[in-house]
GROMACS .gro file of C-alpha atoms in nm:
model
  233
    1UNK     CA    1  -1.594   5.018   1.923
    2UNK     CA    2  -1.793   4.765   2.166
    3UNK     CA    3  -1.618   4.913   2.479
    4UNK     CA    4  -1.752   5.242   2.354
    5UNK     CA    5  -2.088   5.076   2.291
    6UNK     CA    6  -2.130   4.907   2.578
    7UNK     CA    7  -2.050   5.220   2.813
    8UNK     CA    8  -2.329   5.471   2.648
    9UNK     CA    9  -2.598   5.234   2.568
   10UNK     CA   10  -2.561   5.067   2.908
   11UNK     CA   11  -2.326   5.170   3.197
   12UNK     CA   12  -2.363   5.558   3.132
   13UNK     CA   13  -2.720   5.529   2.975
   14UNK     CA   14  -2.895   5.336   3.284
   15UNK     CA   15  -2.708   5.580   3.567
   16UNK     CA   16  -2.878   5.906   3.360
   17UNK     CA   17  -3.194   5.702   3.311
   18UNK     CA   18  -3.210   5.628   3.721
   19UNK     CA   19  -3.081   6.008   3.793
   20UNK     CA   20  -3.360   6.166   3.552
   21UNK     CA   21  -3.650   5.884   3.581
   22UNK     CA   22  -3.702   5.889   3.209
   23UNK     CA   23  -3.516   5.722   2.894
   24UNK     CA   24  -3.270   5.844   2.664
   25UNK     CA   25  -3.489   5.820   2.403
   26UNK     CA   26  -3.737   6.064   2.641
   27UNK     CA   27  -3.478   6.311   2.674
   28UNK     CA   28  -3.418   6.288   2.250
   29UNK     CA   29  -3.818   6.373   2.223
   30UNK     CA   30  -3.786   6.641   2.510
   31UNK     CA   31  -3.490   6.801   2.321
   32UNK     CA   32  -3.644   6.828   1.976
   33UNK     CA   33  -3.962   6.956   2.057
   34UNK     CA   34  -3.820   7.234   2.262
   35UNK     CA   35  -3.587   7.290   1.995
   36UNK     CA   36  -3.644   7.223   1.650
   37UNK     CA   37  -3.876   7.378   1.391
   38UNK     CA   38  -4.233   7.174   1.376
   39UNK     CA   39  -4.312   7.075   1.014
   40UNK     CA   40  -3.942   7.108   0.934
   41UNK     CA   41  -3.772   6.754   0.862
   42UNK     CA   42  -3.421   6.898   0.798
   43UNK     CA   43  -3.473   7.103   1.182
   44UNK     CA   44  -3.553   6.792   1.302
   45UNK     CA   45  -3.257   6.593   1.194
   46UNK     CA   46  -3.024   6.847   1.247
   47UNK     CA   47  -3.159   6.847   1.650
   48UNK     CA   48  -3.135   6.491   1.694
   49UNK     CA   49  -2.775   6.505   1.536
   50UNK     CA   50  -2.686   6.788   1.789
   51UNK     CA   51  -2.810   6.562   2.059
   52UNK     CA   52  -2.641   6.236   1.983
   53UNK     CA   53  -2.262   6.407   1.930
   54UNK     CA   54  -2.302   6.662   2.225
   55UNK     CA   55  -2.524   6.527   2.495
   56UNK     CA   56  -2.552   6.136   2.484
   57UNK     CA   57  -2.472   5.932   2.213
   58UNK     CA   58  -2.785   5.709   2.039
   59UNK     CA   59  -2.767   5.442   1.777
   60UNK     CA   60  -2.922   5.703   1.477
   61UNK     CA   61  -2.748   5.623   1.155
   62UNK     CA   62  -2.659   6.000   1.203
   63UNK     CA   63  -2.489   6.300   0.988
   64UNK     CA   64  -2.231   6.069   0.811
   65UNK     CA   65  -2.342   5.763   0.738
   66UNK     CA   66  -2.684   5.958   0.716
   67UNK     CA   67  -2.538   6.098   0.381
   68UNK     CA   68  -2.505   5.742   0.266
   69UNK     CA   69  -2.857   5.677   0.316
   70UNK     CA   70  -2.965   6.004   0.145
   71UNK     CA   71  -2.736   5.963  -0.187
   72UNK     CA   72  -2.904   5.562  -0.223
   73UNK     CA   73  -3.230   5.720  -0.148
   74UNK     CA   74  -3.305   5.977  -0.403
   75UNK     CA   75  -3.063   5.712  -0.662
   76UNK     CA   76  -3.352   5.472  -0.567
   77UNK     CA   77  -3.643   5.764  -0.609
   78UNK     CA   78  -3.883   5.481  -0.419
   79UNK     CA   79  -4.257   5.439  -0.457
   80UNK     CA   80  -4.256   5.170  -0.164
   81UNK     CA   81  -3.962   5.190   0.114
   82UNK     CA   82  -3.942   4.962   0.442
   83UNK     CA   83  -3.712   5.009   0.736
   84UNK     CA   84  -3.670   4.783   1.000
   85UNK     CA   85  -3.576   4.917   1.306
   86UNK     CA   86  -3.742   5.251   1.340
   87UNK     CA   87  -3.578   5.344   1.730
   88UNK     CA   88  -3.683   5.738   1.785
   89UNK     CA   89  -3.787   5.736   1.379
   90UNK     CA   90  -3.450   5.979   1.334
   91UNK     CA   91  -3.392   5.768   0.970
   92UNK     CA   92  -3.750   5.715   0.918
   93UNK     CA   93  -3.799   6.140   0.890
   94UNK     CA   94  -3.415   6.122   0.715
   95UNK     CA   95  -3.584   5.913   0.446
   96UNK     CA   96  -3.912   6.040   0.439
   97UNK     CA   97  -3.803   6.357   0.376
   98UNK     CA   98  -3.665   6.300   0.016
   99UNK     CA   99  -3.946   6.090  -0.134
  100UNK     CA  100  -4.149   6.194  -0.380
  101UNK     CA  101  -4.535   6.267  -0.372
  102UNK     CA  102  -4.720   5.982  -0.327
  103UNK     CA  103  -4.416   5.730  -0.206
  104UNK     CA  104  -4.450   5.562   0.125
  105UNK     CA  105  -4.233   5.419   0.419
  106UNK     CA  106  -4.284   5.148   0.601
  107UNK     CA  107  -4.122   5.149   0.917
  108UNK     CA  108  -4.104   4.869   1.158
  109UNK     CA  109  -4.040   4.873   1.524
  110UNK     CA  110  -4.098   4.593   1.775
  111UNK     CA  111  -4.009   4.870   2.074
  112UNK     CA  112  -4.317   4.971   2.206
  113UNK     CA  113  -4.218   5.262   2.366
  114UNK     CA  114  -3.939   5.297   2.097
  115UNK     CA  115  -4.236   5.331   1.875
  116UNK     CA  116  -4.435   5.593   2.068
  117UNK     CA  117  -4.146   5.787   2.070
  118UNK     CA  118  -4.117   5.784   1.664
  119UNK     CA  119  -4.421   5.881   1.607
  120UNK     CA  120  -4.432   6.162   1.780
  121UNK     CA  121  -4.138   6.293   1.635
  122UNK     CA  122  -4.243   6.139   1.287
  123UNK     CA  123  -4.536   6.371   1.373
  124UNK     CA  124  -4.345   6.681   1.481
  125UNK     CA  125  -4.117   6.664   1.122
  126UNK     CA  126  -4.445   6.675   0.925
  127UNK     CA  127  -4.362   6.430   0.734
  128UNK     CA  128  -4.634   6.145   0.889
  129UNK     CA  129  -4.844   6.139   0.572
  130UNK     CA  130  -4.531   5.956   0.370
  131UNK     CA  131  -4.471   5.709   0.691
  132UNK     CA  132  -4.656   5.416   0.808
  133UNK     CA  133  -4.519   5.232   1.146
  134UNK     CA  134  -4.562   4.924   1.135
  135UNK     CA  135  -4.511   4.789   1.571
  136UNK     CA  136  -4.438   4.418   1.584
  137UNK     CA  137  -4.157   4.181   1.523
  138UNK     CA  138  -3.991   4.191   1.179
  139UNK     CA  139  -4.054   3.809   1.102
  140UNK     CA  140  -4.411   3.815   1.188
  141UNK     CA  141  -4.482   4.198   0.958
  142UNK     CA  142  -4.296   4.074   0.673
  143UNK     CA  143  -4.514   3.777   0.529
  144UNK     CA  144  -4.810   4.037   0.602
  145UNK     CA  145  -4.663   4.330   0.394
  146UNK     CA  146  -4.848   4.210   0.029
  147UNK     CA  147  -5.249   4.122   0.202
  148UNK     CA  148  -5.228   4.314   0.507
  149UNK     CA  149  -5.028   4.653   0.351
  150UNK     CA  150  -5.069   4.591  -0.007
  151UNK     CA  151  -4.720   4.607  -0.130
  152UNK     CA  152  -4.707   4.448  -0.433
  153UNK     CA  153  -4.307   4.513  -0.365
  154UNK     CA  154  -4.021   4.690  -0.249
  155UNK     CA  155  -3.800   4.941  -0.447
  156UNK     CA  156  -3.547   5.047  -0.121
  157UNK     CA  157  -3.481   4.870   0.201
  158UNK     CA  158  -3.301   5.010   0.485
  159UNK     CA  159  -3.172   4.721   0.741
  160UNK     CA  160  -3.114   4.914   1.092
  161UNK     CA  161  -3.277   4.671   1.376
  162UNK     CA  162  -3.087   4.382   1.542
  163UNK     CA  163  -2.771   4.270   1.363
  164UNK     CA  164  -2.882   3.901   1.389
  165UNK     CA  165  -3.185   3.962   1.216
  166UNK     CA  166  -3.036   4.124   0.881
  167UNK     CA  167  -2.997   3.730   0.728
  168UNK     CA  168  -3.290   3.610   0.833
  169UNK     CA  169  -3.503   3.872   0.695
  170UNK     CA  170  -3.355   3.941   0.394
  171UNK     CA  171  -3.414   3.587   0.288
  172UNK     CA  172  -3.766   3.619   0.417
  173UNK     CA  173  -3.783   3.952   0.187
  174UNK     CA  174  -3.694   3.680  -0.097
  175UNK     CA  175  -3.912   3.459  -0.001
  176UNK     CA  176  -4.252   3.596   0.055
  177UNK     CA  177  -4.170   3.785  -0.356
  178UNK     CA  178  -4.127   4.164  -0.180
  179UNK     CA  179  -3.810   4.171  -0.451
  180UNK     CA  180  -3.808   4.303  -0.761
  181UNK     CA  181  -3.498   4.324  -1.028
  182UNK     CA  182  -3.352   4.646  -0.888
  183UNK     CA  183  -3.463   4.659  -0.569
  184UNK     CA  184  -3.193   4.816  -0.303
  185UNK     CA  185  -3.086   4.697   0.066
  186UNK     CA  186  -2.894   4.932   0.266
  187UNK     CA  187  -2.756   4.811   0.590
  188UNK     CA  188  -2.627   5.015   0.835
  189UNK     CA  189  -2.354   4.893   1.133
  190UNK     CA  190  -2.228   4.617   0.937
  191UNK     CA  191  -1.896   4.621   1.125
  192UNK     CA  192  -1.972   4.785   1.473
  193UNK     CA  193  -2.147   4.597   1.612
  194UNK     CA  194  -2.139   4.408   1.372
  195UNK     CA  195  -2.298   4.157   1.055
  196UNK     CA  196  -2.057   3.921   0.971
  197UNK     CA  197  -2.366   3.679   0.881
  198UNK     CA  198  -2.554   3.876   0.649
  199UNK     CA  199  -2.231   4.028   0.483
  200UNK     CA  200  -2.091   3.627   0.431
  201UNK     CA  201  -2.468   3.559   0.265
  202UNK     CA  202  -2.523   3.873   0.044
  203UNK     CA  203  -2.188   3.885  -0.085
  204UNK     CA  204  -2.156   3.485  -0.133
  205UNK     CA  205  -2.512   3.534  -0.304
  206UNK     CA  206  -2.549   3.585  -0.693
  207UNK     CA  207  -2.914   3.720  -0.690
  208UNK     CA  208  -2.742   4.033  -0.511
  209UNK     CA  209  -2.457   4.274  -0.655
  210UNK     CA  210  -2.294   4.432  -0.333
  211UNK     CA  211  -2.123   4.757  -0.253
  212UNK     CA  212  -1.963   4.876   0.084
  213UNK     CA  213  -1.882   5.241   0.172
  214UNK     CA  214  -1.674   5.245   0.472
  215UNK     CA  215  -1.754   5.528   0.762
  216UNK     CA  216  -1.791   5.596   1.061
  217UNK     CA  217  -1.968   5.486   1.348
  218UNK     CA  218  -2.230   5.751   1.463
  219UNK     CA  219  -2.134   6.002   1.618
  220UNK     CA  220  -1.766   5.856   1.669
  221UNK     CA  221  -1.466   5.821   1.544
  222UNK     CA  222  -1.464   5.415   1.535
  223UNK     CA  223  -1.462   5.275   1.181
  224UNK     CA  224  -1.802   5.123   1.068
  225UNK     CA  225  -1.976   5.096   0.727
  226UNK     CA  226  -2.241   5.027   0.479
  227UNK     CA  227  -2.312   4.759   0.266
  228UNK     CA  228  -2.587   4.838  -0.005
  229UNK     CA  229  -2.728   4.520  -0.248
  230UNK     CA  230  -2.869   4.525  -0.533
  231UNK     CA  231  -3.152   4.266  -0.617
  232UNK     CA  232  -3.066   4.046  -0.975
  233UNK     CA  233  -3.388   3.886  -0.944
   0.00000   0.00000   0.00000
């Protein structure tokens, strides 16, 4: 699984990169607006997915574990949603999609042109009116969410940005009150690459009541999974 990681998001990612003089994550946004449906979240989706398994792979959550996401989603039914770790906003729209009038994301990339790129595409779904991103390190937007954003707290969060910051943050998520009694974490790549860390603390943790659901890395046959907990209080 790292072999395979390390060869598309660096050996064979930086050669096309040099060859086209433009990102992946260019080539993603090139590839949906020419061929997706604008205003169409499920088009959108669908694209990206088509992408990722045909053309070059990307680190979505994509089609598999992307069914994970949507069965804790609409369980959930969230007023208030964060994810951290937007990349090209492919969960962001995944999410979006299935919340209910009046429900918001938060979305939180510290990518700049990561975050350019999500937008746009946030944009081209139609589903920008349910999304706020947030641009900026996780540790620094956190403590601001309850003044600066006015969450009083969160009902779903999806963890998707760097492995090593899943502990960290979720005790920050504790500790600036942004939990409630029933409030969900989903995190995504908790094998490949890997969060031995945060699955140690949440399961070792008796303010959370954990569940795994074993997949599939995206767009590959290596094993990954999920781990969703569920905030005690």
């Amino acid at each position: 699984g790292t072999a395979a990681l390390l060869w598309n998001e660096i050996i064979r990612e930086k050669i096309t990169n040099f060859i086209m003089n433009q990102s992946k994550e260019q080539r993603i946004l090139n590839f949906v607006l020419q061929n997706a449906v604008r205003g169409d979240p499920c088009s959108v989706i669908d694209t990206i997915d088509k992408y990722c398994s045909q053309k070059e792979w990307a680190m979505n959550v994509g089609d598999e574990k992307g069914l994970v996401l949507d069965k804790t989603v609409e369980e959930v039914n969230p007023s208030v949603a964060l994810e951290l770790g937007t990349y090209c906003g492919y969960s962001a729209v995944r999410i979006a999609r299935l919340l209910k009038t009046g429900a918001c994301l938060l979305t939180v990339e510290f990518n700049p042109e990561f975050a350019a790129i999500a937008k746009q595409i946030i944009e081209f779904a139609g589903v920008q009116d349910k999304v706020k991103l947030l641009e900026g390190p996780s540790d620094e937007i956190i403590p601001q969410l309850k003044k600066k954003y006015e969450v009083d707290t969160l009902d779903f969060v999806f963890l998707d940005h760097w492995k090593d910051k899943y502990t960290p943050d979720t005790i920050l998520l504790q500790e600036c009150n942004l939990l409630r009694k029933g409030s969900v974490l989903l995190a995504d790549n908790v094998i490949v690459p890997g969060a031995p860390e945060f699955l140690n603390y949440i399961r070792n943790n008796s303010h959370f009541q954990c569940t795994n659901y074993p997949s599939h890395l995206e767009y590959m046959k290596v094993e990954d999974a999920m781990e969703k907990a569920v905030f005690l209080g």
